[in-house]
Amino acid sequence: ETGVTQSPTHLIKTRGQQVTLRCSSQSGHNTVSWYQQALGQGPQFIFQYYREEENGRGNFPPRFSGLQFPNYSSELNVNALELDDSALYLCASSRDDRVAYGYTFGSGTRLTVV
Amino acid sequence: AQSVTQLGSHVSVSEGALVLLRCNYSSSVPPYLFWYVQYPNQGLQLLLKYTTGATLVKGINGFEAEFKKSETSFHLTKPSAHMSDAAEYFCAVSEQNQGGKLIFGQGTELSVKP
């Protein structure tokens, strides 16, 4: 079975621009979560999608938004980029929205905002 | 509010020595607990998890952890360190019905000396 794949792997954007990051879930998984991992920190929960609906959100402003598609792939959109948005963005998928099942993480997208 | 504290941002052991990575959590309800490992420039890999049942949990690569409710701890151990164990380790906590939100600790970097 395929794992979680994310694209692109690296990205450089200018402050104020918008960015879209993409994630393909592991086969058979219907739940996707997104995390932001700043350098030297643990990942922070942004939001989760279950069957195309957002069902959990962390302490991130509305300029962080997402989508989940019928094939359970997902996008993370960030508007009005700020320097502090520079981080590794991780996507994780699960076969259900119950956290007990555990999550499979992708290798991440490294976003640099200059 | 839930939180995770990992004691020691850096731990160094000799090859063949015991590995002990400490994790304490705060949660108002019985938690789900996880340990993840992150190798350089990669995503997170699940080592083991505690949800219910036996408090001693065995994971991959010879790691295990014990859930101690009275001490609010979930320390990770491995009897004999291998060079390939050098990585960043993250402890995480979650609750049921939290929309998949994992709260991660700051991480512990494990170095293994030959």
JSON list of C-alpha atoms in Angstrom, two decimals:
[
{"chain": "A", "resi": 1, "resn": "GLU", "atom": "CA", "xyz": [0.00, 0.00, 0.00]},
{"chain": "A", "resi": 2, "resn": "THR", "atom": "CA", "xyz": [1.18, 3.53, -0.69]},
{"chain": "A", "resi": 3, "resn": "GLY", "atom": "CA", "xyz": [1.95, 5.86, 2.18]},
{"chain": "A", "resi": 4, "resn": "VAL", "atom": "CA", "xyz": [1.19, 9.54, 2.58]},
{"chain": "A", "resi": 5, "resn": "THR", "atom": "CA", "xyz": [2.74, 11.70, -0.12]},
{"chain": "A", "resi": 6, "resn": "GLN", "atom": "CA", "xyz": [3.13, 15.45, 0.01]},
{"chain": "A", "resi": 7, "resn": "SER", "atom": "CA", "xyz": [4.02, 17.98, -2.66]},
{"chain": "A", "resi": 8, "resn": "PRO", "atom": "CA", "xyz": [6.05, 19.98, -3.19]},
{"chain": "A", "resi": 9, "resn": "THR", "atom": "CA", "xyz": [8.90, 18.94, -0.90]},
{"chain": "A", "resi": 10, "resn": "HIS", "atom": "CA", "xyz": [10.37, 22.43, -0.73]},
{"chain": "A", "resi": 11, "resn": "LEU", "atom": "CA", "xyz": [8.92, 25.84, -1.48]},
{"chain": "A", "resi": 12, "resn": "ILE", "atom": "CA", "xyz": [10.11, 29.43, -1.21]},
{"chain": "A", "resi": 13, "resn": "LYS", "atom": "CA", "xyz": [7.54, 32.23, -1.13]},
{"chain": "A", "resi": 14, "resn": "THR", "atom": "CA", "xyz": [7.57, 35.96, -0.54]},
{"chain": "A", "resi": 15, "resn": "ARG", "atom": "CA", "xyz": [5.80, 37.57, 2.39]},
{"chain": "A", "resi": 16, "resn": "GLY", "atom": "CA", "xyz": [2.21, 38.44, 1.48]},
{"chain": "A", "resi": 17, "resn": "GLN", "atom": "CA", "xyz": [1.87, 35.71, -1.14]},
{"chain": "A", "resi": 18, "resn": "GLN", "atom": "CA", "xyz": [-0.46, 32.72, -1.01]},
{"chain": "A", "resi": 19, "resn": "VAL", "atom": "CA", "xyz": [0.57, 29.07, -1.04]},
{"chain": "A", "resi": 20, "resn": "THR", "atom": "CA", "xyz": [-1.15, 25.71, -1.58]},
{"chain": "A", "resi": 21, "resn": "LEU", "atom": "CA", "xyz": [0.31, 22.49, -0.23]},
{"chain": "A", "resi": 22, "resn": "ARG", "atom": "CA", "xyz": [-0.98, 19.09, -1.30]},
{"chain": "A", "resi": 23, "resn": "CYS", "atom": "CA", "xyz": [-1.34, 15.72, 0.37]},
{"chain": "A", "resi": 24, "resn": "SER", "atom": "CA", "xyz": [-2.37, 12.29, -0.88]},
{"chain": "A", "resi": 25, "resn": "SER", "atom": "CA", "xyz": [-3.66, 10.04, 1.90]},
{"chain": "A", "resi": 26, "resn": "GLN", "atom": "CA", "xyz": [-2.61, 6.47, 2.44]},
{"chain": "A", "resi": 27, "resn": "SER", "atom": "CA", "xyz": [-4.86, 4.04, 0.63]},
{"chain": "A", "resi": 28, "resn": "GLY", "atom": "CA", "xyz": [-8.01, 3.29, 2.64]},
{"chain": "A", "resi": 29, "resn": "HIS", "atom": "CA", "xyz": [-7.69, 6.36, 4.85]},
{"chain": "A", "resi": 30, "resn": "ASN", "atom": "CA", "xyz": [-10.56, 8.88, 5.04]},
{"chain": "A", "resi": 31, "resn": "THR", "atom": "CA", "xyz": [-9.13, 11.31, 7.58]},
{"chain": "A", "resi": 32, "resn": "VAL", "atom": "CA", "xyz": [-6.41, 13.90, 7.06]},
{"chain": "A", "resi": 33, "resn": "SER", "atom": "CA", "xyz": [-4.74, 16.19, 9.58]},
{"chain": "A", "resi": 34, "resn": "TRP", "atom": "CA", "xyz": [-2.27, 19.00, 8.99]},
{"chain": "A", "resi": 35, "resn": "TYR", "atom": "CA", "xyz": [0.49, 20.08, 11.34]},
{"chain": "A", "resi": 36, "resn": "GLN", "atom": "CA", "xyz": [3.01, 22.91, 11.37]},
{"chain": "A", "resi": 37, "resn": "GLN", "atom": "CA", "xyz": [6.48, 22.14, 12.72]},
{"chain": "A", "resi": 38, "resn": "ALA", "atom": "CA", "xyz": [8.70, 25.16, 13.28]},
{"chain": "A", "resi": 39, "resn": "LEU", "atom": "CA", "xyz": [12.44, 24.57, 13.49]},
{"chain": "A", "resi": 40, "resn": "GLY", "atom": "CA", "xyz": [13.37, 22.88, 16.75]},
{"chain": "A", "resi": 41, "resn": "GLN", "atom": "CA", "xyz": [9.76, 22.50, 17.87]},
{"chain": "A", "resi": 42, "resn": "GLY", "atom": "CA", "xyz": [7.18, 19.76, 18.06]},
{"chain": "A", "resi": 43, "resn": "PRO", "atom": "CA", "xyz": [4.40, 19.71, 15.46]},
{"chain": "A", "resi": 44, "resn": "GLN", "atom": "CA", "xyz": [1.35, 21.89, 16.13]},
{"chain": "A", "resi": 45, "resn": "PHE", "atom": "CA", "xyz": [-2.13, 20.83, 15.02]},
{"chain": "A", "resi": 46, "resn": "ILE", "atom": "CA", "xyz": [-3.68, 23.06, 12.36]},
{"chain": "A", "resi": 47, "resn": "PHE", "atom": "CA", "xyz": [-6.89, 21.20, 11.48]},
{"chain": "A", "resi": 48, "resn": "GLN", "atom": "CA", "xyz": [-8.37, 17.85, 10.52]},
{"chain": "A", "resi": 49, "resn": "TYR", "atom": "CA", "xyz": [-10.76, 16.77, 7.78]},
{"chain": "A", "resi": 50, "resn": "TYR", "atom": "CA", "xyz": [-12.98, 13.70, 7.99]},
{"chain": "A", "resi": 51, "resn": "ARG", "atom": "CA", "xyz": [-15.00, 12.70, 4.93]},
{"chain": "A", "resi": 52, "resn": "GLU", "atom": "CA", "xyz": [-14.55, 16.17, 3.39]},
{"chain": "A", "resi": 53, "resn": "GLU", "atom": "CA", "xyz": [-15.68, 18.09, 6.49]},
{"chain": "A", "resi": 54, "resn": "GLU", "atom": "CA", "xyz": [-13.45, 19.98, 8.93]},
{"chain": "A", "resi": 55, "resn": "ASN", "atom": "CA", "xyz": [-13.92, 18.33, 12.34]},
{"chain": "A", "resi": 56, "resn": "GLY", "atom": "CA", "xyz": [-11.20, 19.90, 14.45]},
{"chain": "A", "resi": 57, "resn": "ARG", "atom": "CA", "xyz": [-9.05, 23.01, 14.40]},
{"chain": "A", "resi": 58, "resn": "GLY", "atom": "CA", "xyz": [-6.08, 24.26, 16.37]},
{"chain": "A", "resi": 59, "resn": "ASN", "atom": "CA", "xyz": [-5.10, 27.83, 17.26]},
{"chain": "A", "resi": 60, "resn": "PHE", "atom": "CA", "xyz": [-4.36, 29.04, 13.76]},
{"chain": "A", "resi": 61, "resn": "PRO", "atom": "CA", "xyz": [-5.86, 32.15, 12.10]},
{"chain": "A", "resi": 62, "resn": "PRO", "atom": "CA", "xyz": [-8.47, 31.90, 9.32]},
{"chain": "A", "resi": 63, "resn": "ARG", "atom": "CA", "xyz": [-5.85, 32.58, 6.67]},
{"chain": "A", "resi": 64, "resn": "PHE", "atom": "CA", "xyz": [-4.97, 28.91, 7.15]},
{"chain": "A", "resi": 65, "resn": "SER", "atom": "CA", "xyz": [-7.65, 26.96, 5.32]},
{"chain": "A", "resi": 66, "resn": "GLY", "atom": "CA", "xyz": [-8.04, 23.52, 3.85]},
{"chain": "A", "resi": 67, "resn": "LEU", "atom": "CA", "xyz": [-9.98, 21.18, 1.64]},
{"chain": "A", "resi": 68, "resn": "GLN", "atom": "CA", "xyz": [-10.48, 17.47, 1.43]},
{"chain": "A", "resi": 69, "resn": "PHE", "atom": "CA", "xyz": [-11.56, 15.95, -1.85]},
{"chain": "A", "resi": 70, "resn": "PRO", "atom": "CA", "xyz": [-13.81, 12.91, -2.55]},
{"chain": "A", "resi": 71, "resn": "ASN", "atom": "CA", "xyz": [-10.72, 10.74, -3.05]},
{"chain": "A", "resi": 72, "resn": "TYR", "atom": "CA", "xyz": [-9.61, 11.91, 0.44]},
{"chain": "A", "resi": 73, "resn": "SER", "atom": "CA", "xyz": [-6.61, 13.85, -0.82]},
{"chain": "A", "resi": 74, "resn": "SER", "atom": "CA", "xyz": [-6.22, 17.25, 0.80]},
{"chain": "A", "resi": 75, "resn": "GLU", "atom": "CA", "xyz": [-4.91, 20.77, 0.38]},
{"chain": "A", "resi": 76, "resn": "LEU", "atom": "CA", "xyz": [-3.63, 23.31, 2.87]},
{"chain": "A", "resi": 77, "resn": "ASN", "atom": "CA", "xyz": [-3.91, 26.93, 1.77]},
{"chain": "A", "resi": 78, "resn": "VAL", "atom": "CA", "xyz": [-2.18, 29.79, 3.51]},
{"chain": "A", "resi": 79, "resn": "ASN", "atom": "CA", "xyz": [-2.98, 33.38, 2.52]},
{"chain": "A", "resi": 80, "resn": "ALA", "atom": "CA", "xyz": [-1.00, 36.55, 3.26]},
{"chain": "A", "resi": 81, "resn": "LEU", "atom": "CA", "xyz": [2.15, 34.66, 4.17]},
{"chain": "A", "resi": 82, "resn": "GLU", "atom": "CA", "xyz": [4.19, 35.92, 7.10]},
{"chain": "A", "resi": 83, "resn": "LEU", "atom": "CA", "xyz": [7.82, 35.23, 7.91]},
{"chain": "A", "resi": 84, "resn": "ASP", "atom": "CA", "xyz": [6.73, 33.13, 10.92]},
{"chain": "A", "resi": 85, "resn": "ASP", "atom": "CA", "xyz": [4.90, 30.77, 8.58]},
{"chain": "A", "resi": 86, "resn": "SER", "atom": "CA", "xyz": [8.28, 29.34, 7.60]},
{"chain": "A", "resi": 87, "resn": "ALA", "atom": "CA", "xyz": [8.13, 25.74, 8.81]},
{"chain": "A", "resi": 88, "resn": "LEU", "atom": "CA", "xyz": [7.79, 22.09, 7.87]},
{"chain": "A", "resi": 89, "resn": "TYR", "atom": "CA", "xyz": [4.15, 21.31, 7.11]},
{"chain": "A", "resi": 90, "resn": "LEU", "atom": "CA", "xyz": [3.16, 17.74, 7.80]},
{"chain": "A", "resi": 91, "resn": "CYS", "atom": "CA", "xyz": [0.13, 15.89, 6.57]},
{"chain": "A", "resi": 92, "resn": "ALA", "atom": "CA", "xyz": [-1.10, 12.79, 8.39]},
{"chain": "A", "resi": 93, "resn": "SER", "atom": "CA", "xyz": [-3.84, 10.36, 7.45]},
{"chain": "A", "resi": 94, "resn": "SER", "atom": "CA", "xyz": [-5.86, 7.76, 9.33]},
{"chain": "A", "resi": 95, "resn": "ARG", "atom": "CA", "xyz": [-8.51, 5.21, 8.45]},
{"chain": "A", "resi": 96, "resn": "ASP", "atom": "CA", "xyz": [-10.96, 6.89, 10.82]},
{"chain": "A", "resi": 97, "resn": "ASP", "atom": "CA", "xyz": [-11.26, 10.12, 12.79]},
{"chain": "A", "resi": 98, "resn": "ARG", "atom": "CA", "xyz": [-10.74, 8.28, 16.04]},
{"chain": "A", "resi": 99, "resn": "VAL", "atom": "CA", "xyz": [-7.23, 9.14, 17.12]},
{"chain": "A", "resi": 100, "resn": "ALA", "atom": "CA", "xyz": [-6.73, 5.72, 18.69]},
{"chain": "A", "resi": 101, "resn": "TYR", "atom": "CA", "xyz": [-6.06, 4.28, 15.26]},
{"chain": "A", "resi": 102, "resn": "GLY", "atom": "CA", "xyz": [-2.89, 6.33, 14.96]},
{"chain": "A", "resi": 103, "resn": "TYR", "atom": "CA", "xyz": [-1.78, 8.49, 12.11]},
{"chain": "A", "resi": 104, "resn": "THR", "atom": "CA", "xyz": [0.58, 7.94, 9.18]},
{"chain": "A", "resi": 105, "resn": "PHE", "atom": "CA", "xyz": [2.65, 11.02, 8.46]},
{"chain": "A", "resi": 106, "resn": "GLY", "atom": "CA", "xyz": [4.08, 12.20, 5.18]},
{"chain": "A", "resi": 107, "resn": "SER", "atom": "CA", "xyz": [7.61, 13.55, 4.82]},
{"chain": "A", "resi": 108, "resn": "GLY", "atom": "CA", "xyz": [6.38, 17.12, 4.78]},
{"chain": "A", "resi": 109, "resn": "THR", "atom": "CA", "xyz": [6.71, 20.30, 2.76]},
{"chain": "A", "resi": 110, "resn": "ARG", "atom": "CA", "xyz": [9.43, 22.70, 3.84]},
{"chain": "A", "resi": 111, "resn": "LEU", "atom": "CA", "xyz": [8.06, 26.24, 3.35]},
{"chain": "A", "resi": 112, "resn": "THR", "atom": "CA", "xyz": [10.40, 29.21, 3.52]},
{"chain": "A", "resi": 113, "resn": "VAL", "atom": "CA", "xyz": [8.91, 32.71, 3.53]},
{"chain": "A", "resi": 114, "resn": "VAL", "atom": "CA", "xyz": [11.31, 35.51, 2.65]},
{"chain": "B", "resi": 1, "resn": "ALA", "atom": "CA", "xyz": [-5.86, 21.78, 28.87]},
{"chain": "B", "resi": 2, "resn": "GLN", "atom": "CA", "xyz": [-3.66, 18.95, 27.71]},
{"chain": "B", "resi": 3, "resn": "SER", "atom": "CA", "xyz": [0.09, 19.33, 27.60]},
{"chain": "B", "resi": 4, "resn": "VAL", "atom": "CA", "xyz": [3.22, 17.22, 27.19]},
{"chain": "B", "resi": 5, "resn": "THR", "atom": "CA", "xyz": [6.61, 17.78, 28.76]},
{"chain": "B", "resi": 6, "resn": "GLN", "atom": "CA", "xyz": [9.66, 15.94, 27.52]},
{"chain": "B", "resi": 7, "resn": "LEU", "atom": "CA", "xyz": [12.50, 16.14, 30.01]},
{"chain": "B", "resi": 8, "resn": "GLY", "atom": "CA", "xyz": [15.79, 16.75, 28.26]},
{"chain": "B", "resi": 9, "resn": "SER", "atom": "CA", "xyz": [16.02, 18.25, 24.80]},
{"chain": "B", "resi": 10, "resn": "HIS", "atom": "CA", "xyz": [19.18, 16.23, 24.14]},
{"chain": "B", "resi": 11, "resn": "VAL", "atom": "CA", "xyz": [20.09, 12.76, 25.39]},
{"chain": "B", "resi": 12, "resn": "SER", "atom": "CA", "xyz": [23.35, 11.04, 24.55]},
{"chain": "B", "resi": 13, "resn": "VAL", "atom": "CA", "xyz": [24.03, 7.35, 25.15]},
{"chain": "B", "resi": 14, "resn": "SER", "atom": "CA", "xyz": [26.71, 4.88, 24.13]},
{"chain": "B", "resi": 15, "resn": "GLU", "atom": "CA", "xyz": [25.93, 2.12, 21.69]},
{"chain": "B", "resi": 16, "resn": "GLY", "atom": "CA", "xyz": [24.58, -0.84, 23.64]},
{"chain": "B", "resi": 17, "resn": "ALA", "atom": "CA", "xyz": [23.48, 1.25, 26.62]},
{"chain": "B", "resi": 18, "resn": "LEU", "atom": "CA", "xyz": [19.96, 1.71, 27.93]},
{"chain": "B", "resi": 19, "resn": "VAL", "atom": "CA", "xyz": [17.86, 4.39, 26.26]},
{"chain": "B", "resi": 20, "resn": "LEU", "atom": "CA", "xyz": [15.42, 6.28, 28.50]},
{"chain": "B", "resi": 21, "resn": "LEU", "atom": "CA", "xyz": [13.45, 9.22, 27.12]},
{"chain": "B", "resi": 22, "resn": "ARG", "atom": "CA", "xyz": [11.10, 10.87, 29.58]},
{"chain": "B", "resi": 23, "resn": "CYS", "atom": "CA", "xyz": [7.59, 12.12, 28.92]},
{"chain": "B", "resi": 24, "resn": "ASN", "atom": "CA", "xyz": [5.05, 13.55, 31.35]},
{"chain": "B", "resi": 25, "resn": "TYR", "atom": "CA", "xyz": [1.60, 14.62, 30.32]},
{"chain": "B", "resi": 26, "resn": "SER", "atom": "CA", "xyz": [-1.32, 16.60, 31.65]},
{"chain": "B", "resi": 27, "resn": "SER", "atom": "CA", "xyz": [-4.85, 15.56, 30.81]},
{"chain": "B", "resi": 28, "resn": "SER", "atom": "CA", "xyz": [-8.20, 15.86, 32.54]},
{"chain": "B", "resi": 29, "resn": "VAL", "atom": "CA", "xyz": [-9.47, 12.59, 31.10]},
{"chain": "B", "resi": 30, "resn": "PRO", "atom": "CA", "xyz": [-7.80, 9.24, 30.39]},
{"chain": "B", "resi": 31, "resn": "PRO", "atom": "CA", "xyz": [-5.39, 10.03, 27.58]},
{"chain": "B", "resi": 32, "resn": "TYR", "atom": "CA", "xyz": [-4.22, 8.32, 24.47]},
{"chain": "B", "resi": 33, "resn": "LEU", "atom": "CA", "xyz": [-0.41, 8.46, 24.38]},
{"chain": "B", "resi": 34, "resn": "PHE", "atom": "CA", "xyz": [2.01, 8.12, 21.49]},
{"chain": "B", "resi": 35, "resn": "TRP", "atom": "CA", "xyz": [5.70, 8.11, 20.72]},
{"chain": "B", "resi": 36, "resn": "TYR", "atom": "CA", "xyz": [6.88, 9.15, 17.28]},
{"chain": "B", "resi": 37, "resn": "VAL", "atom": "CA", "xyz": [10.39, 9.21, 15.80]},
{"chain": "B", "resi": 38, "resn": "GLN", "atom": "CA", "xyz": [11.62, 11.68, 13.20]},
{"chain": "B", "resi": 39, "resn": "TYR", "atom": "CA", "xyz": [14.78, 11.14, 11.18]},
{"chain": "B", "resi": 40, "resn": "PRO", "atom": "CA", "xyz": [16.43, 14.15, 9.50]},
{"chain": "B", "resi": 41, "resn": "ASN", "atom": "CA", "xyz": [14.38, 15.63, 6.67]},
{"chain": "B", "resi": 42, "resn": "GLN", "atom": "CA", "xyz": [11.63, 13.08, 7.13]},
{"chain": "B", "resi": 43, "resn": "GLY", "atom": "CA", "xyz": [8.13, 12.93, 8.58]},
{"chain": "B", "resi": 44, "resn": "LEU", "atom": "CA", "xyz": [7.08, 11.24, 11.79]},
{"chain": "B", "resi": 45, "resn": "GLN", "atom": "CA", "xyz": [6.97, 7.48, 12.23]},
{"chain": "B", "resi": 46, "resn": "LEU", "atom": "CA", "xyz": [4.78, 5.91, 14.92]},
{"chain": "B", "resi": 47, "resn": "LEU", "atom": "CA", "xyz": [6.86, 3.89, 17.40]},
{"chain": "B", "resi": 48, "resn": "LEU", "atom": "CA", "xyz": [4.07, 2.83, 19.74]},
{"chain": "B", "resi": 49, "resn": "LYS", "atom": "CA", "xyz": [0.81, 3.94, 21.29]},
{"chain": "B", "resi": 50, "resn": "TYR", "atom": "CA", "xyz": [-1.26, 3.45, 24.42]},
{"chain": "B", "resi": 51, "resn": "THR", "atom": "CA", "xyz": [-5.02, 3.64, 24.18]},
{"chain": "B", "resi": 52, "resn": "THR", "atom": "CA", "xyz": [-6.50, 1.16, 26.67]},
{"chain": "B", "resi": 53, "resn": "GLY", "atom": "CA", "xyz": [-5.57, -2.15, 28.26]},
{"chain": "B", "resi": 54, "resn": "ALA", "atom": "CA", "xyz": [-2.05, -3.24, 29.14]},
{"chain": "B", "resi": 55, "resn": "THR", "atom": "CA", "xyz": [0.01, -0.36, 30.44]},
{"chain": "B", "resi": 56, "resn": "LEU", "atom": "CA", "xyz": [3.30, -1.72, 29.09]},
{"chain": "B", "resi": 57, "resn": "VAL", "atom": "CA", "xyz": [3.30, -1.15, 25.37]},
{"chain": "B", "resi": 58, "resn": "LYS", "atom": "CA", "xyz": [5.77, -2.66, 22.95]},
{"chain": "B", "resi": 59, "resn": "GLY", "atom": "CA", "xyz": [6.60, -0.93, 19.71]},
{"chain": "B", "resi": 60, "resn": "ILE", "atom": "CA", "xyz": [8.82, -1.22, 16.70]},
{"chain": "B", "resi": 61, "resn": "ASN", "atom": "CA", "xyz": [12.63, -1.41, 16.71]},
{"chain": "B", "resi": 62, "resn": "GLY", "atom": "CA", "xyz": [12.75, -2.82, 20.26]},
{"chain": "B", "resi": 63, "resn": "PHE", "atom": "CA", "xyz": [11.22, 0.22, 21.97]},
{"chain": "B", "resi": 64, "resn": "GLU", "atom": "CA", "xyz": [8.64, 0.03, 24.73]},
{"chain": "B", "resi": 65, "resn": "ALA", "atom": "CA", "xyz": [6.85, 2.46, 27.03]},
{"chain": "B", "resi": 66, "resn": "GLU", "atom": "CA", "xyz": [4.88, 2.15, 30.23]},
{"chain": "B", "resi": 67, "resn": "PHE", "atom": "CA", "xyz": [1.80, 4.22, 31.04]},
{"chain": "B", "resi": 68, "resn": "LYS", "atom": "CA", "xyz": [1.88, 5.20, 34.71]},
{"chain": "B", "resi": 69, "resn": "LYS", "atom": "CA", "xyz": [-1.31, 7.02, 35.61]},
{"chain": "B", "resi": 70, "resn": "SER", "atom": "CA", "xyz": [-0.19, 7.89, 39.15]},
{"chain": "B", "resi": 71, "resn": "GLU", "atom": "CA", "xyz": [2.93, 9.57, 37.80]},
{"chain": "B", "resi": 72, "resn": "THR", "atom": "CA", "xyz": [1.27, 10.93, 34.62]},
{"chain": "B", "resi": 73, "resn": "SER", "atom": "CA", "xyz": [4.22, 9.53, 32.71]},
{"chain": "B", "resi": 74, "resn": "PHE", "atom": "CA", "xyz": [4.84, 7.59, 29.53]},
{"chain": "B", "resi": 75, "resn": "HIS", "atom": "CA", "xyz": [8.61, 7.09, 29.37]},
{"chain": "B", "resi": 76, "resn": "LEU", "atom": "CA", "xyz": [10.19, 5.42, 26.34]},
{"chain": "B", "resi": 77, "resn": "THR", "atom": "CA", "xyz": [12.89, 2.80, 26.83]},
{"chain": "B", "resi": 78, "resn": "LYS", "atom": "CA", "xyz": [15.09, 0.49, 24.81]},
{"chain": "B", "resi": 79, "resn": "PRO", "atom": "CA", "xyz": [17.47, -1.95, 26.51]},
{"chain": "B", "resi": 80, "resn": "SER", "atom": "CA", "xyz": [20.35, -1.56, 24.06]},
{"chain": "B", "resi": 81, "resn": "ALA", "atom": "CA", "xyz": [20.91, 1.48, 21.85]},
{"chain": "B", "resi": 82, "resn": "HIS", "atom": "CA", "xyz": [21.93, 1.11, 18.23]},
{"chain": "B", "resi": 83, "resn": "MET", "atom": "CA", "xyz": [23.56, 3.74, 16.05]},
{"chain": "B", "resi": 84, "resn": "SER", "atom": "CA", "xyz": [20.47, 3.76, 13.85]},
{"chain": "B", "resi": 85, "resn": "ASP", "atom": "CA", "xyz": [18.37, 4.95, 16.82]},
{"chain": "B", "resi": 86, "resn": "ALA", "atom": "CA", "xyz": [19.87, 8.44, 16.56]},
{"chain": "B", "resi": 87, "resn": "ALA", "atom": "CA", "xyz": [16.91, 10.70, 15.76]},
{"chain": "B", "resi": 88, "resn": "GLU", "atom": "CA", "xyz": [14.38, 13.12, 17.24]},
{"chain": "B", "resi": 89, "resn": "TYR", "atom": "CA", "xyz": [11.70, 11.55, 19.42]},
{"chain": "B", "resi": 90, "resn": "PHE", "atom": "CA", "xyz": [8.33, 13.10, 20.15]},
{"chain": "B", "resi": 91, "resn": "CYS", "atom": "CA", "xyz": [5.80, 12.18, 22.80]},
{"chain": "B", "resi": 92, "resn": "ALA", "atom": "CA", "xyz": [2.18, 13.11, 22.07]},
{"chain": "B", "resi": 93, "resn": "VAL", "atom": "CA", "xyz": [-1.14, 13.03, 23.91]},
{"chain": "B", "resi": 94, "resn": "SER", "atom": "CA", "xyz": [-4.71, 13.12, 22.74]},
{"chain": "B", "resi": 95, "resn": "GLU", "atom": "CA", "xyz": [-8.23, 12.60, 24.02]},
{"chain": "B", "resi": 96, "resn": "GLN", "atom": "CA", "xyz": [-11.19, 10.84, 22.56]},
{"chain": "B", "resi": 97, "resn": "ASN", "atom": "CA", "xyz": [-13.47, 12.98, 20.42]},
{"chain": "B", "resi": 98, "resn": "GLN", "atom": "CA", "xyz": [-10.83, 15.67, 19.97]},
{"chain": "B", "resi": 99, "resn": "GLY", "atom": "CA", "xyz": [-11.02, 15.65, 16.21]},
{"chain": "B", "resi": 100, "resn": "GLY", "atom": "CA", "xyz": [-7.71, 13.92, 15.92]},
{"chain": "B", "resi": 101, "resn": "LYS", "atom": "CA", "xyz": [-5.75, 16.64, 17.65]},
{"chain": "B", "resi": 102, "resn": "LEU", "atom": "CA", "xyz": [-2.39, 15.40, 18.88]},
{"chain": "B", "resi": 103, "resn": "ILE", "atom": "CA", "xyz": [-0.50, 17.56, 21.37]},
{"chain": "B", "resi": 104, "resn": "PHE", "atom": "CA", "xyz": [3.23, 17.05, 20.91]},
{"chain": "B", "resi": 105, "resn": "GLY", "atom": "CA", "xyz": [6.10, 17.67, 23.26]},
{"chain": "B", "resi": 106, "resn": "GLN", "atom": "CA", "xyz": [9.11, 19.71, 22.23]},
{"chain": "B", "resi": 107, "resn": "GLY", "atom": "CA", "xyz": [11.05, 16.62, 21.28]},
{"chain": "B", "resi": 108, "resn": "THR", "atom": "CA", "xyz": [14.21, 14.91, 22.52]},
{"chain": "B", "resi": 109, "resn": "GLU", "atom": "CA", "xyz": [17.19, 14.49, 20.25]},
{"chain": "B", "resi": 110, "resn": "LEU", "atom": "CA", "xyz": [18.88, 11.16, 20.86]},
{"chain": "B", "resi": 111, "resn": "SER", "atom": "CA", "xyz": [22.57, 10.81, 20.01]},
{"chain": "B", "resi": 112, "resn": "VAL", "atom": "CA", "xyz": [24.28, 7.41, 20.06]},
{"chain": "B", "resi": 113, "resn": "LYS", "atom": "CA", "xyz": [28.04, 7.31, 20.51]},
{"chain": "B", "resi": 114, "resn": "PRO", "atom": "CA", "xyz": [30.06, 4.39, 19.13]}
]
